[in-house]
Amino acid sequence: MPLYDFECRACGRVFEAMAAMDAGEGRCACGGSARRLVGVGRAYRADAPWLETVAAVVEKDSARPHVRAFLAEPSRANHRRWMRGEGLRPLEAGEARPAPSGGGSVRREVWDRFAARRGRN
Ligand SMILES: [Zn+2]
């Protein structure tokens, strides 16, 4: 069974648990019921939440290899590959990553592209 993130309705704790693919509910250590946090529609876990944020805005219908690879497995390595494929410069080792709450220029550029695509549709 794959791992999923759950959020407890009672105490707000977010935790990982193995669950069946169709399980929508989990049980928190406090005894409360927990809802499964929906990722990007796949049964994978990204390396980090910010990668899921990126995966949510990439072109899902693109057949380009760097997009398919990243959507299949949103790892940091595939994120770098995707950025290169999009003409974005990946962060170098030791370079500060944009804050998860946003504000980084790369993140802003990705969102701008996402907004532009939606505007065309
Ligand atoms: Zn709880």
PDB file of N, CA and C and ligand atoms in Angstrom, residues 8 10-13 28-32, ligand 1:
ATOM      1  N   CYS A   8      -5.469  15.471  10.664  1.00  0.00           N
ATOM      2  CA  CYS A   8      -6.469  15.168  11.676  1.00  0.00           C
ATOM      3  C   CYS A   8      -7.477  16.311  11.793  1.00  0.00           C
ATOM      4  N   ALA A  10      -9.421  16.713  14.314  1.00  0.00           N
ATOM      5  CA  ALA A  10      -9.548  17.118  15.708  1.00  0.00           C
ATOM      6  C   ALA A  10      -8.380  17.994  16.151  1.00  0.00           C
ATOM      7  N   CYS A  11      -7.143  17.537  15.888  1.00  0.00           N
ATOM      8  CA  CYS A  11      -5.993  18.259  16.431  1.00  0.00           C
ATOM      9  C   CYS A  11      -5.159  18.943  15.342  1.00  0.00           C
ATOM     10  N   GLY A  12      -5.482  18.667  14.081  1.00  0.00           N
ATOM     11  CA  GLY A  12      -4.776  19.360  13.014  1.00  0.00           C
ATOM     12  C   GLY A  12      -3.437  18.760  12.643  1.00  0.00           C
ATOM     13  N   ARG A  13      -3.060  17.675  13.334  1.00  0.00           N
ATOM     14  CA  ARG A  13      -1.765  17.063  13.063  1.00  0.00           C
ATOM     15  C   ARG A  13      -1.762  16.449  11.661  1.00  0.00           C
ATOM     16  N   CYS A  28      -6.045   9.362  13.530  1.00  0.00           N
ATOM     17  CA  CYS A  28      -4.931  10.047  14.179  1.00  0.00           C
ATOM     18  C   CYS A  28      -4.618   9.386  15.515  1.00  0.00           C
ATOM     19  N   ALA A  29      -3.390   9.609  15.997  1.00  0.00           N
ATOM     20  CA  ALA A  29      -2.994   9.068  17.296  1.00  0.00           C
ATOM     21  C   ALA A  29      -3.865   9.614  18.414  1.00  0.00           C
ATOM     22  N   CYS A  30      -4.463  10.803  18.225  1.00  0.00           N
ATOM     23  CA  CYS A  30      -5.325  11.389  19.256  1.00  0.00           C
ATOM     24  C   CYS A  30      -6.707  10.755  19.253  1.00  0.00           C
ATOM     25  N   GLY A  31      -6.995   9.919  18.268  1.00  0.00           N
ATOM     26  CA  GLY A  31      -8.296   9.275  18.198  1.00  0.00           C
ATOM     27  C   GLY A  31      -9.247   9.944  17.226  1.00  0.00           C
ATOM     28  N   GLY A  32      -8.859  11.111  16.735  1.00  0.00           N
ATOM     29  CA  GLY A  32      -9.720  11.820  15.800  1.00  0.00           C
ATOM     30  C   GLY A  32      -9.655  11.216  14.413  1.00  0.00           C
TER      31      GLY A  32
HETATM   32 ZN    ZN B   1      -5.442  14.202  16.078  1.00  0.00          ZN
END
